[in-house]
GROMACS .gro file of C-alpha atoms in nm:
model
  242
    1MET     CA    1  -2.739   4.290 -13.816
    2PRO     CA    2  -3.000   4.464 -14.036
    3PRO     CA    3  -2.862   4.662 -14.330
    4PRO     CA    4  -2.820   5.040 -14.301
    5ALA     CA    5  -3.120   5.258 -14.383
    6LEU     CA    6  -3.079   5.458 -14.702
    7ALA     CA    7  -3.195   5.821 -14.709
    8LEU     CA    8  -3.220   6.041 -15.020
    9LEU     CA    9  -3.182   6.411 -14.940
   10HIS     CA   10  -3.332   6.683 -15.158
   11GLY     CA   11  -3.168   7.009 -15.255
   12PHE     CA   12  -3.241   7.381 -15.236
   13LEU     CA   13  -3.613   7.462 -15.281
   14GLY     CA   14  -3.674   7.088 -15.298
   15PHE     CA   15  -3.930   6.855 -15.141
   16SER     CA   16  -4.014   6.489 -15.105
   17HIS     CA   17  -4.328   6.494 -15.317
   18ARG     CA   18  -4.614   6.725 -15.404
   19GLY     CA   19  -4.912   6.506 -15.486
   20PRO     CA   20  -4.797   6.280 -15.772
   21ILE     CA   21  -4.482   6.488 -15.837
   22GLU     CA   22  -4.169   6.337 -15.685
   23TYR     CA   23  -3.841   6.526 -15.645
   24PHE     CA   24  -3.653   6.199 -15.710
   25ARG     CA   25  -3.872   6.099 -16.003
   26GLY     CA   26  -3.942   5.726 -16.001
   27VAL     CA   27  -3.634   5.654 -15.788
   28LYS     CA   28  -3.819   5.518 -15.485
   29GLU     CA   29  -3.999   5.257 -15.692
   30ALA     CA   30  -3.680   5.166 -15.881
   31LEU     CA   31  -3.500   5.105 -15.551
   32ARG     CA   32  -3.787   4.899 -15.417
   33ARG     CA   33  -3.730   4.661 -15.709
   34ILE     CA   34  -3.381   4.588 -15.574
   35HIS     CA   35  -3.517   4.554 -15.219
   36ILE     CA   36  -3.411   4.896 -15.090
   37VAL     CA   37  -3.683   5.107 -14.931
   38PRO     CA   38  -3.538   5.458 -14.911
   39LEU     CA   39  -3.630   5.730 -14.667
   40ILE     CA   40  -3.694   6.065 -14.837
   41PRO     CA   41  -3.722   6.318 -14.553
   42GLU     CA   42  -3.835   6.672 -14.624
   43VAL     CA   43  -3.654   6.972 -14.476
   44PRO     CA   44  -3.719   7.350 -14.499
   45PRO     CA   45  -3.674   7.421 -14.873
   46ALA     CA   46  -3.504   7.759 -14.832
   47GLY     CA   47  -3.367   7.712 -14.482
   48CYS     CA   48  -3.004   7.765 -14.392
   49ILE     CA   49  -2.780   7.458 -14.376
   50ALA     CA   50  -2.796   7.428 -13.997
   51GLU     CA   51  -3.176   7.456 -13.994
   52ARG     CA   52  -3.216   7.199 -14.269
   53ALA     CA   53  -2.968   6.964 -14.098
   54GLU     CA   54  -3.151   6.991 -13.766
   55ALA     CA   55  -3.481   6.899 -13.933
   56LEU     CA   56  -3.307   6.610 -14.107
   57ALA     CA   57  -3.160   6.483 -13.780
   58ARG     CA   58  -3.499   6.487 -13.611
   59LYS     CA   59  -3.657   6.286 -13.891
   60LEU     CA   60  -3.378   6.032 -13.936
   61PHE     CA   61  -3.293   5.969 -13.573
   62SER     CA   62  -3.654   5.925 -13.463
   63SER     CA   63  -3.637   5.586 -13.636
   64ASP     CA   64  -3.485   5.277 -13.477
   65SER     CA   65  -3.227   5.228 -13.753
   66ARG     CA   66  -2.882   5.180 -13.609
   67ALA     CA   67  -2.694   5.287 -13.923
   68PHE     CA   68  -2.759   5.517 -14.217
   69ALA     CA   69  -2.628   5.560 -14.569
   70LEU     CA   70  -2.704   5.909 -14.701
   71ILE     CA   71  -2.720   6.031 -15.061
   72GLY     CA   72  -2.753   6.408 -15.095
   73HIS     CA   73  -2.845   6.587 -15.416
   74SER     CA   74  -2.718   6.946 -15.440
   75MET     CA   75  -2.770   7.133 -15.108
   76GLY     CA   76  -2.881   6.804 -14.952
   77GLY     CA   77  -2.516   6.702 -14.944
   78LEU     CA   78  -2.425   7.010 -14.738
   79ASP     CA   79  -2.709   6.938 -14.495
   80ALA     CA   80  -2.576   6.585 -14.455
   81ARG     CA   81  -2.219   6.698 -14.391
   82TYR     CA   82  -2.339   6.937 -14.119
   83LEU     CA   83  -2.553   6.665 -13.960
   84ILE     CA   84  -2.266   6.415 -13.961
   85THR     CA   85  -2.025   6.660 -13.798
   86TYR     CA   86  -2.247   6.829 -13.542
   87LEU     CA   87  -2.576   6.639 -13.494
   88ASP     CA   88  -2.489   6.268 -13.485
   89PRO     CA   89  -2.345   6.202 -13.137
   90ASP     CA   90  -2.422   5.830 -13.164
   91ARG     CA   91  -2.235   5.808 -13.495
   92ARG     CA   92  -2.522   5.638 -13.675
   93VAL     CA   93  -2.436   5.780 -14.019
   94LYS     CA   94  -2.179   5.555 -14.185
   95SER     CA   95  -2.157   5.690 -14.542
   96LEU     CA   96  -2.237   6.000 -14.744
   97LEU     CA   97  -2.247   6.013 -15.123
   98THR     CA   98  -2.312   6.357 -15.273
   99VAL     CA   99  -2.445   6.428 -15.621
  100SER     CA  100  -2.378   6.769 -15.779
  101THR     CA  101  -2.337   6.927 -15.436
  102PRO     CA  102  -2.176   7.275 -15.437
  103HIS     CA  103  -1.923   7.199 -15.163
  104ARG     CA  104  -1.728   7.510 -15.261
  105GLY     CA  105  -2.036   7.712 -15.349
  106SER     CA  106  -2.191   7.811 -15.680
  107PRO     CA  107  -2.135   8.141 -15.863
  108LEU     CA  108  -2.499   8.115 -15.966
  109ALA     CA  109  -2.608   8.176 -15.605
  110ARG     CA  110  -2.403   8.496 -15.601
  111TRP     CA  111  -2.552   8.597 -15.937
  112PHE     CA  112  -2.908   8.552 -15.808
  113LEU     CA  113  -2.825   8.768 -15.506
  114GLU     CA  114  -2.682   9.050 -15.718
  115ALA     CA  115  -2.863   9.043 -16.054
  116GLU     CA  116  -3.150   9.268 -16.153
  117GLY     CA  117  -3.479   9.149 -16.303
  118PRO     CA  118  -3.792   8.968 -16.190
  119ILE     CA  119  -3.651   8.614 -16.181
  120PRO     CA  120  -3.351   8.693 -15.957
  121ALA     CA  121  -3.580   8.904 -15.736
  122CYS     CA  122  -3.822   8.612 -15.705
  123ILE     CA  123  -3.546   8.365 -15.620
  124ARG     CA  124  -3.415   8.604 -15.353
  125HIS     CA  125  -3.764   8.642 -15.210
  126ILE     CA  126  -3.836   8.270 -15.180
  127GLY     CA  127  -3.480   8.142 -15.145
  128ASN     CA  128  -3.328   8.314 -14.846
  129PRO     CA  129  -3.162   8.247 -14.609
  130GLY     CA  130  -3.049   7.928 -14.784
  131LEU     CA  131  -2.947   8.106 -15.104
  132ARG     CA  132  -2.695   8.324 -14.918
  133GLU     CA  133  -2.519   8.014 -14.785
  134LEU     CA  134  -2.464   7.866 -15.131
  135THR     CA  135  -2.219   8.132 -15.254
  136PRO     CA  136  -1.848   8.046 -15.280
  137GLU     CA  137  -1.772   8.314 -15.020
  138ALA     CA  138  -2.018   8.175 -14.764
  139LEU     CA  139  -1.900   7.816 -14.799
  140ALA     CA  140  -1.533   7.916 -14.789
  141GLY     CA  141  -1.596   8.050 -14.439
  142MET     CA  142  -1.804   7.756 -14.316
  143GLN     CA  143  -1.631   7.500 -14.096
  144ILE     CA  144  -1.774   7.149 -14.144
  145PRO     CA  145  -1.486   6.907 -14.084
  146ASP     CA  146  -1.520   6.544 -14.192
  147ARG     CA  147  -1.556   6.257 -13.949
  148GLU     CA  148  -1.293   5.987 -13.985
  149ASP     CA  149  -1.541   5.704 -13.933
  150VAL     CA  150  -1.765   5.807 -14.226
  151ASP     CA  151  -1.710   5.713 -14.590
  152TYR     CA  152  -1.741   6.025 -14.812
  153SER     CA  153  -1.775   6.007 -15.191
  154SER     CA  154  -1.914   6.229 -15.465
  155TYR     CA  155  -2.028   6.276 -15.824
  156GLY     CA  156  -2.056   6.586 -16.038
  157SER     CA  157  -2.254   6.649 -16.356
  158PHE     CA  158  -2.224   6.865 -16.666
  159ARG     CA  159  -2.368   6.959 -17.002
  160SER     CA  160  -2.238   7.205 -17.257
  161ALA     CA  161  -2.432   7.530 -17.283
  162ASP     CA  162  -2.598   7.431 -17.610
  163GLU     CA  163  -2.723   7.105 -17.452
  164LEU     CA  164  -2.892   7.274 -17.158
  165PRO     CA  165  -3.271   7.331 -17.165
  166PHE     CA  166  -3.348   7.679 -17.294
  167TRP     CA  167  -3.449   7.807 -16.950
  168LEU     CA  168  -3.117   7.691 -16.797
  169ARG     CA  169  -2.891   7.826 -17.072
  170PRO     CA  170  -2.868   8.183 -16.936
  171TYR     CA  171  -2.754   8.042 -16.602
  172GLY     CA  172  -2.505   7.805 -16.763
  173HIS     CA  173  -2.336   8.110 -16.914
  174VAL     CA  174  -2.275   8.251 -16.564
  175PHE     CA  175  -1.999   7.991 -16.533
  176ARG     CA  176  -1.667   7.986 -16.717
  177GLU     CA  177  -1.613   7.615 -16.664
  178ASP     CA  178  -1.794   7.282 -16.697
  179ASN     CA  179  -2.127   7.291 -16.515
  180ASP     CA  180  -2.476   7.140 -16.509
  181GLY     CA  181  -2.659   7.472 -16.532
  182MET     CA  182  -2.649   7.529 -16.157
  183VAL     CA  183  -2.327   7.391 -16.008
  184PRO     CA  184  -1.973   7.388 -16.153
  185VAL     CA  185  -1.803   7.050 -16.165
  186SER     CA  186  -1.504   7.193 -15.976
  187SER     CA  187  -1.727   7.249 -15.670
  188THR     CA  188  -1.859   6.893 -15.650
  189PRO     CA  189  -1.569   6.668 -15.539
  190TRP     CA  190  -1.576   6.561 -15.175
  191GLY     CA  191  -1.408   6.252 -15.040
  192GLU     CA  192  -1.357   6.001 -15.320
  193PHE     CA  193  -1.461   6.175 -15.642
  194ARG     CA  194  -1.618   5.922 -15.877
  195GLY     CA  195  -1.649   6.143 -16.182
  196ALA     CA  196  -1.896   6.373 -16.356
  197VAL     CA  197  -2.193   6.227 -16.542
  198HIS     CA  198  -2.347   6.374 -16.858
  199ALA     CA  199  -2.664   6.539 -16.726
  200ASP     CA  200  -2.796   6.876 -16.617
  201HIS     CA  201  -2.887   6.950 -16.257
  202LEU     CA  202  -3.254   6.850 -16.279
  203GLU     CA  203  -3.202   6.580 -16.540
  204LEU     CA  204  -3.012   6.393 -16.268
  205LEU     CA  205  -3.347   6.359 -16.090
  206GLY     CA  206  -3.540   6.241 -16.394
  207TRP     CA  207  -3.669   6.584 -16.494
  208SER     CA  208  -3.535   6.617 -16.848
  209LEU     CA  209  -3.689   6.948 -16.952
  210SER     CA  210  -3.573   6.939 -17.312
  211LEU     CA  211  -3.650   6.727 -17.617
  212PRO     CA  212  -3.490   6.382 -17.643
  213ASP     CA  213  -3.161   6.394 -17.833
  214SER     CA  214  -2.966   6.074 -17.898
  215GLN     CA  215  -2.656   6.267 -18.003
  216ALA     CA  216  -2.650   6.450 -17.669
  217ALA     CA  217  -2.747   6.130 -17.481
  218ARG     CA  218  -3.064   6.294 -17.354
  219PRO     CA  219  -3.249   6.197 -17.150
  220PHE     CA  220  -2.997   6.077 -16.895
  221ASN     CA  221  -3.080   5.732 -16.756
  222HIS     CA  222  -3.133   5.854 -16.402
  223LEU     CA  223  -3.293   5.535 -16.270
  224ARG     CA  224  -2.990   5.328 -16.365
  225PHE     CA  225  -2.766   5.593 -16.205
  226TRP     CA  226  -2.959   5.609 -15.876
  227THR     CA  227  -2.986   5.233 -15.855
  228ARG     CA  228  -2.610   5.204 -15.892
  229ILE     CA  229  -2.518   5.476 -15.646
  230ALA     CA  230  -2.769   5.347 -15.389
  231ALA     CA  231  -2.585   5.016 -15.395
  232GLU     CA  232  -2.251   5.202 -15.367
  233ALA     CA  233  -2.372   5.402 -15.065
  234MET     CA  234  -2.509   5.093 -14.892
  235THR     CA  235  -2.190   4.897 -14.949
  236ALA     CA  236  -1.981   5.186 -14.813
  237ALA     CA  237  -2.202   5.211 -14.502
  238GLU     CA  238  -2.185   4.837 -14.440
  239SER     CA  239  -1.806   4.850 -14.457
  240LYS     CA  240  -1.809   5.104 -14.172
  241THR     CA  241  -2.055   4.911 -13.955
  242GLY     CA  242  -1.865   4.714 -13.699
   0.00000   0.00000   0.00000
């Protein structure tokens, strides 16, 4: 049988690419070098989880692939969970690996909804309705049960406040626990938790928006990370393909 198709799923306000700018910076080419050609479907950037998952299902299931391994960054992991539970009647998705996904919500989403100032107002303007679904309260009330035939695993990420890029530091202080500037580590475990890597939320994608710092291990080697977790996701999917 052919191997499962691998799909990389972008997060809130994300995209596949805009001209030469890739959301998953350099990852597609790095995976091609190990003979994996990933799908990178685009969904409504600020849509609600159900809307984004429906768009994802249309794009994935229009292909003739019999099995899928999904890797979701941030909100992309929530979209994938919804798709697996409600939009995959043929049970084609075999594994889901999430990376810094706010499974239990992020206090930063609540802060953006309540805070004053031009930046929170802008995020509210461009980010709803998706932003409202990323609060701890919204996700606590959302029922997305797991499927027993799917392998679920997860990673978190973190940096101390003084290691965050200057524009992320004010948001890092919204949390009172380890976080990556956008999502607390405590919100990221789902299924088998494989640990938290030393990177901020965008650095995970190859967008290290701060000066290199060997003491802080910046920039994070995102290509090595994504190459490794792609292999993990594919192996997990193959183990579920009968």
